CSV table of N, CA and C in Angstrom, one decimal:
chain,number,residue,atom,x,y,z
A,1,GLN,N,-34.0,-2.0,10.0
A,1,GLN,CA,-32.6,-2.1,10.0
A,1,GLN,C,-32.1,-1.7,8.6
A,2,VAL,N,-31.0,-1.0,8.5
A,2,VAL,CA,-30.4,-0.6,7.3
A,2,VAL,C,-29.5,-1.7,6.8
A,3,GLN,N,-29.6,-2.1,5.6
A,3,GLN,CA,-28.7,-3.2,5.0
A,3,GLN,C,-28.4,-2.9,3.6
A,4,LEU,N,-27.1,-3.1,3.2
A,4,LEU,CA,-26.7,-3.0,1.8
A,4,LEU,C,-26.0,-4.3,1.4
A,5,VAL,N,-26.4,-4.8,0.3
A,5,VAL,CA,-25.8,-6.1,-0.1
A,5,VAL,C,-25.3,-6.0,-1.6
A,6,GLU,N,-24.0,-6.1,-1.8
A,6,GLU,CA,-23.5,-6.0,-3.1
A,6,GLU,C,-23.5,-7.4,-3.8
A,7,SER,N,-23.6,-7.5,-5.1
A,7,SER,CA,-23.6,-8.7,-5.8
A,7,SER,C,-23.1,-8.4,-7.3
A,8,GLY,N,-22.8,-9.4,-8.0
A,8,GLY,CA,-22.5,-9.3,-9.4
A,8,GLY,C,-21.0,-9.3,-9.8
A,9,GLY,N,-20.1,-9.4,-8.8
A,9,GLY,CA,-18.7,-9.5,-9.0
A,9,GLY,C,-18.4,-10.9,-9.6
A,10,GLY,N,-17.1,-11.0,-10.1
A,10,GLY,CA,-16.6,-12.2,-10.7
A,10,GLY,C,-15.4,-11.9,-11.5
A,11,LEU,N,-15.0,-12.9,-12.3
A,11,LEU,CA,-13.9,-12.8,-13.2
A,11,LEU,C,-14.3,-12.4,-14.6
A,12,VAL,N,-13.6,-11.4,-15.1
A,12,VAL,CA,-13.8,-10.9,-16.5
A,12,VAL,C,-12.5,-10.6,-17.2
A,13,GLN,N,-12.5,-10.8,-18.5
A,13,GLN,CA,-11.3,-10.5,-19.3
A,13,GLN,C,-11.1,-9.0,-19.5
A,14,PRO,N,-9.9,-8.5,-19.6
A,14,PRO,CA,-9.6,-7.1,-20.0
A,14,PRO,C,-10.5,-6.7,-21.2
A,15,GLY,N,-11.1,-5.5,-21.1
A,15,GLY,CA,-11.9,-5.0,-22.1
A,15,GLY,C,-13.4,-5.4,-22.0
A,16,GLY,N,-13.7,-6.3,-21.0
A,16,GLY,CA,-15.0,-6.8,-20.8
A,16,GLY,C,-15.8,-5.9,-19.9
A,17,SER,N,-17.0,-6.3,-19.6
A,17,SER,CA,-18.0,-5.5,-18.8
A,17,SER,C,-18.6,-6.3,-17.7
A,18,LEU,N,-19.0,-5.6,-16.7
A,18,LEU,CA,-19.6,-6.3,-15.5
A,18,LEU,C,-20.6,-5.2,-14.9
A,19,ARG,N,-21.7,-5.7,-14.4
A,19,ARG,CA,-22.6,-4.8,-13.7
A,19,ARG,C,-22.8,-5.3,-12.3
A,20,LEU,N,-22.5,-4.4,-11.3
A,20,LEU,CA,-22.6,-4.7,-9.9
A,20,LEU,C,-23.9,-4.1,-9.4
A,21,SER,N,-24.5,-4.8,-8.4
A,21,SER,CA,-25.8,-4.4,-7.8
A,21,SER,C,-25.5,-4.1,-6.3
A,22,CYS,N,-26.2,-3.1,-5.8
A,22,CYS,CA,-26.3,-2.8,-4.4
A,22,CYS,C,-27.7,-2.7,-4.0
A,23,ALA,N,-28.2,-3.8,-3.3
A,23,ALA,CA,-29.6,-3.9,-2.9
A,23,ALA,C,-29.7,-3.3,-1.5
A,24,ALA,N,-30.6,-2.3,-1.4
A,24,ALA,CA,-30.7,-1.6,-0.2
A,24,ALA,C,-32.1,-2.0,0.5
A,25,SER,N,-32.1,-2.0,1.8
A,25,SER,CA,-33.3,-2.3,2.6
A,25,SER,C,-33.2,-1.5,3.9
A,26,GLY,N,-34.4,-1.2,4.4
A,26,GLY,CA,-34.5,-0.5,5.7
A,26,GLY,C,-34.5,1.0,5.5
A,27,PHE,N,-34.5,1.6,4.3
A,27,PHE,CA,-34.6,3.0,4.1
A,27,PHE,C,-35.0,3.2,2.6
A,28,THR,N,-35.3,4.5,2.3
A,28,THR,CA,-35.7,4.9,1.0
A,28,THR,C,-34.5,5.5,0.3
A,29,LEU,N,-34.2,4.9,-0.9
A,29,LEU,CA,-33.1,5.4,-1.7
A,29,LEU,C,-33.1,6.9,-2.0
A,30,ALA,N,-34.3,7.4,-2.2
A,30,ALA,CA,-34.4,8.8,-2.6
A,30,ALA,C,-33.9,9.8,-1.6
A,31,ASN,N,-33.8,9.4,-0.3
A,31,ASN,CA,-33.4,10.2,0.8
A,31,ASN,C,-31.9,10.3,1.0
A,32,TYR,N,-31.2,9.5,0.3
A,32,TYR,CA,-29.7,9.4,0.6
A,32,TYR,C,-28.9,9.3,-0.7
A,33,GLY,N,-27.7,9.7,-0.6
A,33,GLY,CA,-26.7,9.3,-1.6
A,33,GLY,C,-26.2,7.9,-1.4
A,34,ILE,N,-25.9,7.2,-2.5
A,34,ILE,CA,-25.3,5.9,-2.4
A,34,ILE,C,-24.0,6.0,-3.1
A,35,SER,N,-22.9,5.6,-2.5
A,35,SER,CA,-21.5,5.7,-3.0
A,35,SER,C,-21.0,4.3,-3.3
A,36,TRP,N,-20.1,4.3,-4.3
A,36,TRP,CA,-19.3,3.1,-4.6
A,36,TRP,C,-17.8,3.3,-4.3
A,37,PHE,N,-17.2,2.4,-3.7
A,37,PHE,CA,-15.8,2.4,-3.4
A,37,PHE,C,-15.2,1.1,-3.8
A,38,ARG,N,-13.9,1.1,-3.9
A,38,ARG,CA,-13.1,-0.1,-4.2
A,38,ARG,C,-11.8,-0.2,-3.5
A,39,GLN,N,-11.3,-1.3,-3.2
A,39,GLN,CA,-10.1,-1.5,-2.5
A,39,GLN,C,-9.3,-2.7,-3.2
A,40,ALA,N,-8.2,-2.3,-3.8
A,40,ALA,CA,-7.3,-3.3,-4.4
A,40,ALA,C,-6.3,-3.9,-3.4
A,41,PRO,N,-5.8,-5.1,-3.6
A,41,PRO,CA,-4.8,-5.6,-2.7
A,41,PRO,C,-3.6,-4.7,-2.5
A,42,GLY,N,-3.3,-4.4,-1.2
A,42,GLY,CA,-2.2,-3.6,-0.9
A,42,GLY,C,-2.4,-2.1,-1.1
A,43,LYS,N,-3.6,-1.7,-1.4
A,43,LYS,CA,-3.9,-0.3,-1.7
A,43,LYS,C,-5.0,0.3,-0.8
A,44,ALA,N,-5.1,1.6,-0.6
A,44,ALA,CA,-6.1,2.2,0.2
A,44,ALA,C,-7.4,2.2,-0.5
A,45,ARG,N,-8.5,2.3,0.2
A,45,ARG,CA,-9.8,2.4,-0.3
A,45,ARG,C,-10.0,3.6,-1.2
A,46,GLU,N,-10.6,3.5,-2.3
A,46,GLU,CA,-10.7,4.5,-3.3
A,46,GLU,C,-12.2,4.7,-3.7
A,47,GLY,N,-12.6,6.0,-3.7
A,47,GLY,CA,-14.0,6.3,-4.1
A,47,GLY,C,-14.1,6.1,-5.6
A,48,VAL,N,-15.2,5.6,-6.0
A,48,VAL,CA,-15.5,5.4,-7.5
A,48,VAL,C,-16.6,6.4,-7.9
A,49,GLY,N,-17.6,6.6,-7.2
A,49,GLY,CA,-18.6,7.5,-7.5
A,49,GLY,C,-19.8,7.5,-6.6
A,50,CYS,N,-20.8,8.3,-6.9
A,50,CYS,CA,-22.0,8.4,-6.0
A,50,CYS,C,-23.2,8.8,-6.8
A,51,ILE,N,-24.4,8.4,-6.4
A,51,ILE,CA,-25.6,8.8,-7.0
A,51,ILE,C,-26.5,9.4,-5.9
A,52,SER,N,-27.1,10.6,-6.2
A,52,SER,CA,-28.2,11.1,-5.4
A,52,SER,C,-29.5,10.9,-6.2
A,53,SER,N,-30.2,9.9,-6.0
A,53,SER,CA,-31.3,9.5,-6.9
A,53,SER,C,-32.4,10.5,-7.0
A,54,SER,N,-32.7,11.1,-5.9
A,54,SER,CA,-33.8,12.1,-5.9
A,54,SER,C,-33.6,13.3,-6.8
A,55,TYR,N,-32.3,13.6,-7.1
A,55,TYR,CA,-31.9,14.7,-7.9
A,55,TYR,C,-31.5,14.2,-9.3
A,56,GLY,N,-31.3,12.9,-9.5
A,56,GLY,CA,-30.8,12.3,-10.7
A,56,GLY,C,-29.4,12.7,-11.0
A,57,VAL,N,-28.6,12.9,-10.0
A,57,VAL,CA,-27.2,13.5,-10.1
A,57,VAL,C,-26.2,12.4,-9.8
A,58,THR,N,-25.2,12.2,-10.6
A,58,THR,CA,-24.1,11.3,-10.3
A,58,THR,C,-22.8,12.0,-10.3
A,59,TYR,N,-21.8,11.4,-9.6
A,59,TYR,CA,-20.4,11.9,-9.6
A,59,TYR,C,-19.5,10.7,-9.8
A,60,TYR,N,-18.4,11.0,-10.4
A,60,TYR,CA,-17.4,9.9,-10.7
A,60,TYR,C,-16.0,10.4,-10.4
A,61,ALA,N,-15.2,9.4,-9.9
A,61,ALA,CA,-13.8,9.6,-9.9
A,61,ALA,C,-13.2,9.7,-11.3
A,62,ASP,N,-12.0,10.3,-11.4
A,62,ASP,CA,-11.4,10.4,-12.7
A,62,ASP,C,-11.2,9.0,-13.3
A,63,SER,N,-10.8,8.0,-12.5
A,63,SER,CA,-10.5,6.7,-13.0
A,63,SER,C,-11.8,6.0,-13.6
A,64,ALA,N,-13.0,6.5,-13.2
A,64,ALA,CA,-14.2,5.9,-13.6
A,64,ALA,C,-14.9,6.6,-14.8
A,65,LYS,N,-14.6,7.9,-15.0
A,65,LYS,CA,-15.3,8.7,-16.0
A,65,LYS,C,-15.1,8.1,-17.4
A,66,GLY,N,-16.2,7.9,-18.1
A,66,GLY,CA,-16.1,7.4,-19.5
A,66,GLY,C,-16.2,5.9,-19.5
A,67,ARG,N,-16.0,5.2,-18.4
A,67,ARG,CA,-16.1,3.8,-18.5
A,67,ARG,C,-17.2,3.2,-17.5
A,68,PHE,N,-17.4,3.9,-16.4
A,68,PHE,CA,-18.3,3.4,-15.4
A,68,PHE,C,-19.6,4.3,-15.4
A,69,THR,N,-20.7,3.7,-15.1
A,69,THR,CA,-22.0,4.4,-15.0
A,69,THR,C,-22.7,3.9,-13.7
A,70,ILE,N,-23.1,4.9,-12.9
A,70,ILE,CA,-24.0,4.5,-11.7
A,70,ILE,C,-25.4,4.9,-12.0
A,71,SER,N,-26.3,4.0,-11.7
A,71,SER,CA,-27.7,4.2,-11.9
A,71,SER,C,-28.5,3.6,-10.8
A,72,SER,N,-29.8,4.0,-10.7
A,72,SER,CA,-30.6,3.4,-9.6
A,72,SER,C,-32.0,3.0,-10.2
A,73,ASP,N,-32.6,2.0,-9.5
A,73,ASP,CA,-33.9,1.6,-9.8
A,73,ASP,C,-34.7,1.7,-8.5
A,74,ASN,N,-35.4,2.8,-8.4
A,74,ASN,CA,-36.1,3.0,-7.1
A,74,ASN,C,-37.2,2.0,-6.8
A,75,ALA,N,-37.8,1.4,-7.8
A,75,ALA,CA,-38.8,0.4,-7.6
A,75,ALA,C,-38.2,-0.9,-6.9
A,76,LYS,N,-36.9,-1.1,-7.3
A,76,LYS,CA,-36.2,-2.3,-6.7
A,76,LYS,C,-35.4,-1.9,-5.5
A,77,ASN,N,-35.3,-0.6,-5.2
A,77,ASN,CA,-34.4,-0.1,-4.2
A,77,ASN,C,-33.0,-0.6,-4.3
A,78,THR,N,-32.5,-0.5,-5.6
A,78,THR,CA,-31.2,-1.0,-5.9
A,78,THR,C,-30.4,0.0,-6.7
A,79,VAL,N,-29.1,0.1,-6.4
A,79,VAL,CA,-28.2,0.9,-7.2
A,79,VAL,C,-27.3,0.0,-8.0
A,80,TYR,N,-26.9,0.5,-9.2
A,80,TYR,CA,-26.0,-0.4,-10.0
A,80,TYR,C,-24.8,0.4,-10.4
A,81,LEU,N,-23.7,-0.4,-10.6
A,81,LEU,CA,-22.5,0.1,-11.1
A,81,LEU,C,-22.1,-0.7,-12.4
A,82,GLN,N,-22.4,0.0,-13.5
A,82,GLN,CA,-22.0,-0.6,-14.8
A,82,GLN,C,-20.6,-0.3,-15.2
A,83,MET,N,-19.8,-1.3,-15.4
A,83,MET,CA,-18.3,-1.2,-15.6
A,83,MET,C,-18.0,-1.7,-17.0
A,84,ASN,N,-17.5,-0.9,-17.9
A,84,ASN,CA,-17.1,-1.3,-19.2
A,84,ASN,C,-15.6,-1.0,-19.4
A,85,SER,N,-15.1,-1.6,-20.5
A,85,SER,CA,-13.7,-1.5,-20.8
A,85,SER,C,-12.8,-1.8,-19.6
A,86,LEU,N,-13.0,-2.8,-19.0
A,86,LEU,CA,-12.3,-3.1,-17.7
A,86,LEU,C,-10.9,-3.4,-17.9
A,87,LYS,N,-10.1,-3.0,-17.0
A,87,LYS,CA,-8.6,-3.1,-17.0
A,87,LYS,C,-8.2,-4.0,-15.8
A,88,PRO,N,-7.0,-4.6,-15.9
A,88,PRO,CA,-6.5,-5.3,-14.7
A,88,PRO,C,-6.4,-4.4,-13.5
A,89,GLU,N,-6.2,-3.1,-13.7
A,89,GLU,CA,-6.1,-2.2,-12.5
A,89,GLU,C,-7.4,-2.0,-11.8
A,90,ASP,N,-8.5,-2.4,-12.4
A,90,ASP,CA,-9.8,-2.4,-11.8
A,90,ASP,C,-10.1,-3.5,-10.8
A,91,THR,N,-9.2,-4.5,-10.8
A,91,THR,CA,-9.3,-5.6,-9.9
A,91,THR,C,-9.4,-5.1,-8.4
A,92,ALA,N,-10.4,-5.4,-7.7
A,92,ALA,CA,-10.6,-4.9,-6.3
A,92,ALA,C,-11.8,-5.5,-5.7
A,93,VAL,N,-12.0,-5.3,-4.4
A,93,VAL,CA,-13.3,-5.6,-3.8
A,93,VAL,C,-14.1,-4.3,-3.9
A,94,TYR,N,-15.3,-4.4,-4.4
A,94,TYR,CA,-16.1,-3.2,-4.6
A,94,TYR,C,-17.2,-3.2,-3.5
A,95,TYR,N,-17.4,-2.0,-2.9
A,95,TYR,CA,-18.3,-1.8,-1.8
A,95,TYR,C,-19.3,-0.7,-2.2
A,96,CYS,N,-20.5,-0.8,-1.7
A,96,CYS,CA,-21.4,0.4,-1.7
A,96,CYS,C,-21.6,0.8,-0.2
A,97,ALA,N,-22.0,2.1,-0.1
A,97,ALA,CA,-22.1,2.7,1.2
A,97,ALA,C,-23.2,3.8,1.1
A,98,ARG,N,-23.9,3.9,2.3
A,98,ARG,CA,-24.9,5.0,2.4
A,98,ARG,C,-24.3,6.2,2.9
A,99,ASN,N,-24.5,7.3,2.2
A,99,ASN,CA,-24.0,8.6,2.7
A,99,ASN,C,-24.9,9.1,3.8
A,100,ARG,N,-24.3,9.9,4.7
A,100,ARG,CA,-25.1,10.6,5.7
A,100,ARG,C,-25.8,11.9,5.1
A,101,GLY,N,-26.7,11.6,4.2
A,101,GLY,CA,-27.3,12.7,3.4
A,101,GLY,C,-27.2,12.3,1.9
A,102,LEU,N,-27.2,13.4,1.1
A,102,LEU,CA,-27.0,13.2,-0.3
A,102,LEU,C,-25.5,13.1,-0.6
A,103,CYS,N,-25.2,13.1,-1.9
A,103,CYS,CA,-23.8,12.9,-2.3
A,103,CYS,C,-22.9,14.0,-1.8
A,104,ASN,N,-23.4,15.1,-1.6
A,104,ASN,CA,-22.6,16.2,-1.1
A,104,ASN,C,-22.1,16.0,0.3
A,105,VAL,N,-22.7,15.1,1.0
A,105,VAL,CA,-22.3,14.7,2.4
A,105,VAL,C,-21.4,13.5,2.3
A,106,GLN,N,-20.1,13.8,2.4
A,106,GLN,CA,-19.1,12.8,2.1
A,106,GLN,C,-18.7,12.1,3.5
A,107,SER,N,-19.7,11.5,4.1
A,107,SER,CA,-19.5,10.7,5.3
A,107,SER,C,-20.5,9.6,5.2
A,108,TYR,N,-20.2,8.4,5.8
A,108,TYR,CA,-21.0,7.2,5.4
A,108,TYR,C,-21.4,6.5,6.7
A,109,SER,N,-22.7,6.1,6.7
A,109,SER,CA,-23.3,5.5,7.9
A,109,SER,C,-23.3,4.0,7.8
A,110,ASN,N,-23.4,3.4,6.6
A,110,ASN,CA,-23.5,2.0,6.5
A,110,ASN,C,-22.8,1.5,5.2
A,111,TRP,N,-22.3,0.3,5.3
A,111,TRP,CA,-21.5,-0.3,4.2
A,111,TRP,C,-22.0,-1.7,3.9
A,112,GLY,N,-21.9,-2.1,2.7
A,112,GLY,CA,-22.1,-3.5,2.3
A,112,GLY,C,-20.9,-4.4,2.6
A,113,GLN,N,-21.0,-5.7,2.3
A,113,GLN,CA,-19.9,-6.6,2.6
A,113,GLN,C,-18.9,-6.7,1.5
A,114,GLY,N,-19.2,-6.1,0.4
A,114,GLY,CA,-18.2,-6.1,-0.7
A,114,GLY,C,-18.4,-7.3,-1.7
A,115,THR,N,-18.0,-7.1,-2.9
A,115,THR,CA,-18.0,-8.1,-3.9
A,115,THR,C,-16.7,-8.0,-4.8
A,116,GLN,N,-16.1,-9.2,-5.0
A,116,GLN,CA,-14.8,-9.2,-5.6
A,116,GLN,C,-15.0,-9.1,-7.2
A,117,VAL,N,-14.2,-8.2,-7.8
A,117,VAL,CA,-14.1,-8.1,-9.2
A,117,VAL,C,-12.6,-8.4,-9.6
A,118,THR,N,-12.4,-9.4,-10.5
A,118,THR,CA,-11.1,-9.7,-10.9
A,118,THR,C,-11.0,-9.6,-12.4
A,119,VAL,N,-10.1,-8.8,-13.0
A,119,VAL,CA,-10.0,-8.6,-14.4
A,119,VAL,C,-8.7,-9.2,-14.8
A,120,SER,N,-8.8,-10.3,-15.5
A,120,SER,CA,-7.6,-11.1,-15.9
A,120,SER,C,-7.9,-12.0,-17.1
A,121,GLU,N,-6.9,-12.4,-17.8
A,121,GLU,CA,-7.1,-13.4,-18.8
A,121,GLU,C,-7.4,-14.8,-18.2
């Protein structure tokens, strides 16, 4: 069975950092892209970025470039989202999803349950 479980969310002050984890099971990370999305209250779901670990290639939305970094640890079958210089606008539920292929295939077969990130004093 394919399963994705996000963790690492919480409350952080503006300018702070947080690292989210996406633990994957039931498949090999190297064969798929793993994408990060977020959804803020009252807003549509927004793509954050993607990693195709077999190629070592990452992609980022404009809002994430320069502040967020996606990485993978294949031994742990886990993908990470490192978030720095956080802003209140980053407050959202963050999800990871498995692409139907590598990152160039922008369709998704499985989703995690999400983890809440709140950026506030």
